Amino acid sequence: MSTHQARYDFTAIEEKWRHHWLENKTWRVAPDPARKKYYVLEMFPYPSGRIHMGHVRNYTIGDVVARYRRMQGDNVIHPMGWDAFGMPAENAAIKNSTHPAQWTYENIDYMRGQLQRLGLSYDWDRELATCDPDYYRWEQLFFLKMLEKGLAYRKMTTVNWCQTCQTVLANEQVIAGSCWRCDQEVTPRRMHGWFLKITAYAEELLAGCDQLPGWPEKVLTMQRNWIGKSTGAELEFQVAEREEKLTVFTTRPDTVFGATFMSVAPEHPLVAELSRGTERETKIRDFVKRTQAARRHLQTGEEAPKEGIFTGGYCINPFTGAKLPIYAANFVLMEYGTGAVMAVPAHDQRDFEFACQYGLPVVPVVQPEGEKLAGDTMTAAHEGPGVLADSGEFSGLDWEAAKTAITGRAEEQGFGKSQVTYRLRDWGISRQRYWGTPIPIIHCDQCGVQPVPENELPVVLPTDISFDQSGKSPLHTLESFISTACPACGGDARRETDTMDTFIESSWYFARYTCPDSKDEPLHRPAADYWLPVDQYIGGVEHAILHLLYSRFFTKVLRDLGYLNIDEPFSNLLTQGMVIKDGAKMSKSKGNVVDPNELINKYGADTVRLFSLFAAPPERDLEWNHQGVEGAFRFLGRIHRFVMEHRETLRRTDGELPAELSQADRTLHRKIHQTIRKVGQDIDNSFQFNTAISAVMELSNTLFALNAPEAEAKPDPAVNCLAVQTIVTLLFPMVPHLCAELWEEMGHAKPLDNQDWPRYDPEAAKEDEITMVVQVKGKVRGRLQVPPGLPEEKLKELALADDRVKGFIGQAPVRKIIVVPDKLVNIVI
């Protein structure tokens, strides 16, 4: 299999080893209870047609981990597949007059070739595509099981509707009031939709964040905030002169005596009821419409200037009997809490600003220690601790004690109770699109909503469809798909034409990888139990909330349904940074994309891999640098050239080190073991591949320098051979093609794929030490054992810290310190 070119012919080398690994299925793996398993997984790609540098970085990081763990002796599973459903395929179908399936599978074929060209060590026998009925049939089964358990349900809801895409969008998919895909305006619409009850697992999802020490804290914080647990009280306020009651949730029941108005969401039913037939009706209706339109143009997390309008109605504070004006306020959301907020301007900054804007009273009822707040002199809300005042029988209580006492009194009187709420809302999974998993539901006029019988799964997405330029899903008018029989009465019925949110597919794919060929069950328990959970998951921080939260939810549901035996899907998470060029993330719209294919053609996959690992730590953004690519290429070329020039000597060396090591031998031998230690530590500790590669470069430089023509004494061939073997072995996870080739060129019969990771000798890694004399006023007063070449400042520090030397200095001031490198330190007092 040798290629003997002295020139670094990366094209021939990489093609040769790529074919070798694929033909021999080198990375195929099976459960082995006798071995420690290791599951490394990168987030699978959408088959858009081409991989980009972000993909290269992500998958190279995962591949280094996989190869490293194999060399550590682990039984490594490293799969790859395709997140294949989604809108881009439909858009391409409309634009190019093709079928989404054809577009998708052609892209998969092309991108598979690109990934294989990078030398990524995937077990391709486990490859899956989520648009395959053999895959999505099982998530249809999961849906039916969840329906049985009350975890899936249908309800009427207000959704974000994109007329152009003809589909519902999540709040996160609405950017400045426009669709994230087509950039057209999004409008609200009332319609039926299917939901998964993720809120049933809110507390477990929150508690689980404390059991994930291998996750970045910033991701866990984002998950906790998204779940948004709040503990407080639910209180009822009677609407004045009406039968309705306003229910509010508050985390500050201790401030109820300071409530001076009520804020409700503009969409709250009471707003229209209170204004109907009054002079305010038109103004309030206009305010509601204006608020809804403004919200659609806000970025996620952005807040509009506070605005409200008096509804004309009042409610009664159940503790004081005071009449509180009811305002519709643009900052209150109907979908969070009850859609009504008890407003206490003295103790909530948002309420304070609103009260100042509309001339509403500010009544402080929690006084901080040592102060006496007055509403007419406050410049900001006091949101901190204190003692209750002007709060009836609760005056004088500490604020925390008052929360419990006031909630208890509300429970006794029947107008309140303690309550825990969550910001998290159930997951709306209905999409009015074609290219997705059909929801296995049948609608019968006689029997209502009926599940498709399990033995009729999968409900296959029909392929005999065509798109018109409107972009509307063809399922809505495809009679051959819609018309069916009711499974309950046998009469005429209609299939559900909504498809599932594509986040469903990515919420369990990691589990299916453990048994992708299982025909009779979604998950083969022995295989799933052996491989799961994923030991190392790798992907972008943009997935920190939805994908990761949904995957955690699905794992817990599948556990409770008996399919899995784990609580969390991913033990460790690495969120790699973006690839930046010209100060911005690479994107076609910015015109700053670098095509990996062009780089591979010019420099080879190993160079592209090395650059992506060396340019920055994995969690940081990588700044594109063409000089860095050139430098990586030159470095690999030097290693290739050295091995080829010394090939015959390296082949003849038996590996037996000389009994006595020369100075050059010791220098190189020590550097070998220091490098093995450094690289192992850097990979084990947060995958610091950049510093690991830097350490190998230092070892290479030492090897080259000691073997340069001008070097006085060169290392023994056996030590040289050990150094080259170490360099090649340590670099193998990063640059596998070249290292496999050089290993073979050195005459090794056993492939580098099967080599163990080298072990370092702590004794051999120790620096040689020399004895330096320490003088005080010219007389020897101590000795230091130090490595040669230690910096002067460090030597001065060590000399002054020596106890014996300190005794001779006493209290005398040190006038100066003279250092003769590697010989003595003279302290003048």
PDB file of N, CA and C in Angstrom, residues 255-311:
ATOM      1  N   THR A 255     -46.458  41.827  49.173  1.00  0.00           N
ATOM      2  CA  THR A 255     -46.681  43.214  48.743  1.00  0.00           C
ATOM      3  C   THR A 255     -48.131  43.499  48.377  1.00  0.00           C
ATOM      4  N   VAL A 256     -49.051  42.577  48.634  1.00  0.00           N
ATOM      5  CA  VAL A 256     -50.425  42.718  48.150  1.00  0.00           C
ATOM      6  C   VAL A 256     -51.107  43.983  48.689  1.00  0.00           C
ATOM      7  N   PHE A 257     -50.709  44.438  49.892  1.00  0.00           N
ATOM      8  CA  PHE A 257     -51.310  45.652  50.445  1.00  0.00           C
ATOM      9  C   PHE A 257     -50.835  46.897  49.702  1.00  0.00           C
ATOM     10  N   GLY A 258     -49.805  46.753  48.880  1.00  0.00           N
ATOM     11  CA  GLY A 258     -49.301  47.885  48.105  1.00  0.00           C
ATOM     12  C   GLY A 258     -49.758  47.875  46.660  1.00  0.00           C
ATOM     13  N   ALA A 259     -50.641  46.935  46.294  1.00  0.00           N
ATOM     14  CA  ALA A 259     -51.159  46.887  44.914  1.00  0.00           C
ATOM     15  C   ALA A 259     -52.046  48.100  44.666  1.00  0.00           C
ATOM     16  N   THR A 260     -51.794  48.827  43.567  1.00  0.00           N
ATOM     17  CA  THR A 260     -52.582  50.035  43.278  1.00  0.00           C
ATOM     18  C   THR A 260     -53.288  49.969  41.924  1.00  0.00           C
ATOM     19  N   PHE A 261     -52.977  48.973  41.112  1.00  0.00           N
ATOM     20  CA  PHE A 261     -53.725  48.765  39.869  1.00  0.00           C
ATOM     21  C   PHE A 261     -53.486  47.330  39.404  1.00  0.00           C
ATOM     22  N   MET A 262     -54.221  46.945  38.382  1.00  0.00           N
ATOM     23  CA  MET A 262     -54.106  45.600  37.811  1.00  0.00           C
ATOM     24  C   MET A 262     -53.717  45.737  36.342  1.00  0.00           C
ATOM     25  N   SER A 263     -52.705  44.979  35.916  1.00  0.00           N
ATOM     26  CA  SER A 263     -52.308  44.954  34.502  1.00  0.00           C
ATOM     27  C   SER A 263     -52.777  43.648  33.891  1.00  0.00           C
ATOM     28  N   VAL A 264     -53.405  43.737  32.714  1.00  0.00           N
ATOM     29  CA  VAL A 264     -53.832  42.526  32.026  1.00  0.00           C
ATOM     30  C   VAL A 264     -53.329  42.563  30.591  1.00  0.00           C
ATOM     31  N   ALA A 265     -53.198  41.384  30.010  1.00  0.00           N
ATOM     32  CA  ALA A 265     -52.762  41.289  28.613  1.00  0.00           C
ATOM     33  C   ALA A 265     -53.812  41.906  27.701  1.00  0.00           C
ATOM     34  N   PRO A 266     -53.399  42.588  26.652  1.00  0.00           N
ATOM     35  CA  PRO A 266     -54.387  43.179  25.730  1.00  0.00           C
ATOM     36  C   PRO A 266     -55.356  42.143  25.170  1.00  0.00           C
ATOM     37  N   GLU A 267     -54.889  40.865  25.046  1.00  0.00           N
ATOM     38  CA  GLU A 267     -55.755  39.811  24.488  1.00  0.00           C
ATOM     39  C   GLU A 267     -56.674  39.187  25.538  1.00  0.00           C
ATOM     40  N   HIS A 268     -56.545  39.602  26.794  1.00  0.00           N
ATOM     41  CA  HIS A 268     -57.366  39.012  27.857  1.00  0.00           C
ATOM     42  C   HIS A 268     -58.853  39.246  27.542  1.00  0.00           C
ATOM     43  N   PRO A 269     -59.680  38.203  27.634  1.00  0.00           N
ATOM     44  CA  PRO A 269     -61.113  38.360  27.301  1.00  0.00           C
ATOM     45  C   PRO A 269     -61.798  39.490  28.056  1.00  0.00           C
ATOM     46  N   LEU A 270     -61.342  39.788  29.247  1.00  0.00           N
ATOM     47  CA  LEU A 270     -61.982  40.814  30.063  1.00  0.00           C
ATOM     48  C   LEU A 270     -61.808  42.208  29.456  1.00  0.00           C
ATOM     49  N   VAL A 271     -60.737  42.413  28.707  1.00  0.00           N
ATOM     50  CA  VAL A 271     -60.493  43.737  28.114  1.00  0.00           C
ATOM     51  C   VAL A 271     -61.632  44.113  27.181  1.00  0.00           C
ATOM     52  N   ALA A 272     -61.975  43.199  26.298  1.00  0.00           N
ATOM     53  CA  ALA A 272     -63.077  43.475  25.371  1.00  0.00           C
ATOM     54  C   ALA A 272     -64.407  43.576  26.109  1.00  0.00           C
ATOM     55  N   GLU A 273     -64.599  42.732  27.132  1.00  0.00           N
ATOM     56  CA  GLU A 273     -65.874  42.744  27.876  1.00  0.00           C
ATOM     57  C   GLU A 273     -66.075  44.066  28.600  1.00  0.00           C
ATOM     58  N   LEU A 274     -65.034  44.569  29.236  1.00  0.00           N
ATOM     59  CA  LEU A 274     -65.168  45.795  30.028  1.00  0.00           C
ATOM     60  C   LEU A 274     -65.414  47.021  29.160  1.00  0.00           C
ATOM     61  N   SER A 275     -64.896  46.980  27.939  1.00  0.00           N
ATOM     62  CA  SER A 275     -65.019  48.166  27.081  1.00  0.00           C
ATOM     63  C   SER A 275     -66.191  48.086  26.118  1.00  0.00           C
ATOM     64  N   ARG A 276     -66.829  46.944  26.009  1.00  0.00           N
ATOM     65  CA  ARG A 276     -67.897  46.774  25.018  1.00  0.00           C
ATOM     66  C   ARG A 276     -69.025  47.770  25.272  1.00  0.00           C
ATOM     67  N   GLY A 277     -69.375  48.517  24.208  1.00  0.00           N
ATOM     68  CA  GLY A 277     -70.487  49.464  24.291  1.00  0.00           C
ATOM     69  C   GLY A 277     -70.150  50.758  24.980  1.00  0.00           C
ATOM     70  N   THR A 278     -68.870  50.966  25.341  1.00  0.00           N
ATOM     71  CA  THR A 278     -68.476  52.201  26.009  1.00  0.00           C
ATOM     72  C   THR A 278     -67.735  53.097  25.028  1.00  0.00           C
ATOM     73  N   GLU A 279     -67.517  54.340  25.456  1.00  0.00           N
ATOM     74  CA  GLU A 279     -66.790  55.284  24.607  1.00  0.00           C
ATOM     75  C   GLU A 279     -65.325  54.875  24.422  1.00  0.00           C
ATOM     76  N   ARG A 280     -64.849  53.977  25.294  1.00  0.00           N
ATOM     77  CA  ARG A 280     -63.452  53.530  25.196  1.00  0.00           C
ATOM     78  C   ARG A 280     -63.262  52.388  24.193  1.00  0.00           C
ATOM     79  N   GLU A 281     -64.335  51.774  23.728  1.00  0.00           N
ATOM     80  CA  GLU A 281     -64.230  50.532  22.967  1.00  0.00           C
ATOM     81  C   GLU A 281     -63.308  50.653  21.749  1.00  0.00           C
ATOM     82  N   THR A 282     -63.487  51.703  20.965  1.00  0.00           N
ATOM     83  CA  THR A 282     -62.686  51.848  19.743  1.00  0.00           C
ATOM     84  C   THR A 282     -61.213  52.058  20.070  1.00  0.00           C
ATOM     85  N   LYS A 283     -60.953  52.933  21.069  1.00  0.00           N
ATOM     86  CA  LYS A 283     -59.560  53.193  21.446  1.00  0.00           C
ATOM     87  C   LYS A 283     -58.880  51.935  21.952  1.00  0.00           C
ATOM     88  N   ILE A 284     -59.603  51.159  22.747  1.00  0.00           N
ATOM     89  CA  ILE A 284     -59.016  49.940  23.305  1.00  0.00           C
ATOM     90  C   ILE A 284     -58.791  48.911  22.211  1.00  0.00           C
ATOM     91  N   ARG A 285     -59.731  48.785  21.273  1.00  0.00           N
ATOM     92  CA  ARG A 285     -59.554  47.836  20.177  1.00  0.00           C
ATOM     93  C   ARG A 285     -58.333  48.215  19.340  1.00  0.00           C
ATOM     94  N   ASP A 286     -58.175  49.518  19.101  1.00  0.00           N
ATOM     95  CA  ASP A 286     -57.006  49.973  18.340  1.00  0.00           C
ATOM     96  C   ASP A 286     -55.712  49.700  19.102  1.00  0.00           C
ATOM     97  N   PHE A 287     -55.742  49.892  20.420  1.00  0.00           N
ATOM     98  CA  PHE A 287     -54.554  49.621  21.240  1.00  0.00           C
ATOM     99  C   PHE A 287     -54.159  48.149  21.159  1.00  0.00           C
ATOM    100  N   VAL A 288     -55.161  47.273  21.235  1.00  0.00           N
ATOM    101  CA  VAL A 288     -54.890  45.838  21.175  1.00  0.00           C
ATOM    102  C   VAL A 288     -54.253  45.466  19.837  1.00  0.00           C
ATOM    103  N   LYS A 289     -54.817  45.973  18.739  1.00  0.00           N
ATOM    104  CA  LYS A 289     -54.265  45.671  17.416  1.00  0.00           C
ATOM    105  C   LYS A 289     -52.854  46.216  17.270  1.00  0.00           C
ATOM    106  N   ARG A 290     -52.648  47.438  17.757  1.00  0.00           N
ATOM    107  CA  ARG A 290     -51.334  48.072  17.641  1.00  0.00           C
ATOM    108  C   ARG A 290     -50.285  47.293  18.458  1.00  0.00           C
ATOM    109  N   THR A 291     -50.688  46.838  19.624  1.00  0.00           N
ATOM    110  CA  THR A 291     -49.771  46.081  20.477  1.00  0.00           C
ATOM    111  C   THR A 291     -49.397  44.756  19.828  1.00  0.00           C
ATOM    112  N   GLN A 292     -50.372  44.066  19.273  1.00  0.00           N
ATOM    113  CA  GLN A 292     -50.093  42.783  18.623  1.00  0.00           C
ATOM    114  C   GLN A 292     -49.146  42.954  17.442  1.00  0.00           C
ATOM    115  N   ALA A 293     -49.369  44.004  16.651  1.00  0.00           N
ATOM    116  CA  ALA A 293     -48.498  44.258  15.500  1.00  0.00           C
ATOM    117  C   ALA A 293     -47.088  44.596  15.956  1.00  0.00           C
ATOM    118  N   ALA A 294     -46.978  45.390  17.007  1.00  0.00           N
ATOM    119  CA  ALA A 294     -45.654  45.785  17.494  1.00  0.00           C
ATOM    120  C   ALA A 294     -44.885  44.584  18.024  1.00  0.00           C
ATOM    121  N   ARG A 295     -45.578  43.680  18.701  1.00  0.00           N
ATOM    122  CA  ARG A 295     -44.913  42.499  19.241  1.00  0.00           C
ATOM    123  C   ARG A 295     -44.295  41.656  18.138  1.00  0.00           C
ATOM    124  N   ARG A 296     -44.974  41.574  17.019  1.00  0.00           N
ATOM    125  CA  ARG A 296     -44.462  40.742  15.926  1.00  0.00           C
ATOM    126  C   ARG A 296     -43.169  41.295  15.353  1.00  0.00           C
ATOM    127  N   HIS A 297     -42.917  42.580  15.583  1.00  0.00           N
ATOM    128  CA  HIS A 297     -41.707  43.188  15.032  1.00  0.00           C
ATOM    129  C   HIS A 297     -40.570  43.252  16.049  1.00  0.00           C
ATOM    130  N   LEU A 298     -40.786  42.659  17.212  1.00  0.00           N
ATOM    131  CA  LEU A 298     -39.724  42.619  18.210  1.00  0.00           C
ATOM    132  C   LEU A 298     -38.856  41.394  18.011  1.00  0.00           C
ATOM    133  N   GLN A 299     -37.549  41.544  18.235  1.00  0.00           N
ATOM    134  CA  GLN A 299     -36.659  40.394  18.260  1.00  0.00           C
ATOM    135  C   GLN A 299     -36.968  39.592  19.516  1.00  0.00           C
ATOM    136  N   THR A 300     -36.644  38.275  19.488  1.00  0.00           N
ATOM    137  CA  THR A 300     -36.840  37.442  20.671  1.00  0.00           C
ATOM    138  C   THR A 300     -36.058  38.030  21.835  1.00  0.00           C
ATOM    139  N   GLY A 301     -36.742  38.235  22.968  1.00  0.00           N
ATOM    140  CA  GLY A 301     -36.084  38.783  24.147  1.00  0.00           C
ATOM    141  C   GLY A 301     -36.116  40.305  24.213  1.00  0.00           C
ATOM    142  N   GLU A 302     -36.481  40.967  23.120  1.00  0.00           N
ATOM    143  CA  GLU A 302     -36.529  42.431  23.086  1.00  0.00           C
ATOM    144  C   GLU A 302     -37.833  42.912  23.718  1.00  0.00           C
ATOM    145  N   GLU A 303     -37.787  44.073  24.393  1.00  0.00           N
ATOM    146  CA  GLU A 303     -38.982  44.624  25.029  1.00  0.00           C
ATOM    147  C   GLU A 303     -39.364  45.936  24.363  1.00  0.00           C
ATOM    148  N   ALA A 304     -40.676  46.127  24.181  1.00  0.00           N
ATOM    149  CA  ALA A 304     -41.171  47.386  23.633  1.00  0.00           C
ATOM    150  C   ALA A 304     -41.285  48.413  24.759  1.00  0.00           C
ATOM    151  N   PRO A 305     -41.300  49.697  24.440  1.00  0.00           N
ATOM    152  CA  PRO A 305     -41.568  50.711  25.472  1.00  0.00           C
ATOM    153  C   PRO A 305     -42.910  50.410  26.145  1.00  0.00           C
ATOM    154  N   LYS A 306     -42.955  50.598  27.451  1.00  0.00           N
ATOM    155  CA  LYS A 306     -44.168  50.266  28.198  1.00  0.00           C
ATOM    156  C   LYS A 306     -45.317  51.187  27.791  1.00  0.00           C
ATOM    157  N   GLU A 307     -46.467  50.563  27.584  1.00  0.00           N
ATOM    158  CA  GLU A 307     -47.646  51.306  27.143  1.00  0.00           C
ATOM    159  C   GLU A 307     -48.887  50.601  27.666  1.00  0.00           C
ATOM    160  N   GLY A 308     -49.907  51.373  28.013  1.00  0.00           N
ATOM    161  CA  GLY A 308     -51.146  50.777  28.509  1.00  0.00           C
ATOM    162  C   GLY A 308     -52.340  51.673  28.257  1.00  0.00           C
ATOM    163  N   ILE A 309     -53.511  51.138  28.608  1.00  0.00           N
ATOM    164  CA  ILE A 309     -54.742  51.913  28.449  1.00  0.00           C
ATOM    165  C   ILE A 309     -55.730  51.448  29.513  1.00  0.00           C
ATOM    166  N   PHE A 310     -56.420  52.395  30.128  1.00  0.00           N
ATOM    167  CA  PHE A 310     -57.408  52.080  31.161  1.00  0.00           C
ATOM    168  C   PHE A 310     -58.631  51.436  30.500  1.00  0.00           C
ATOM    169  N   THR A 311     -59.056  50.308  31.037  1.00  0.00           N
ATOM    170  CA  THR A 311     -60.180  49.577  30.436  1.00  0.00           C
ATOM    171  C   THR A 311     -61.537  50.118  30.871  1.00  0.00           C
TER     172      THR A 311
END
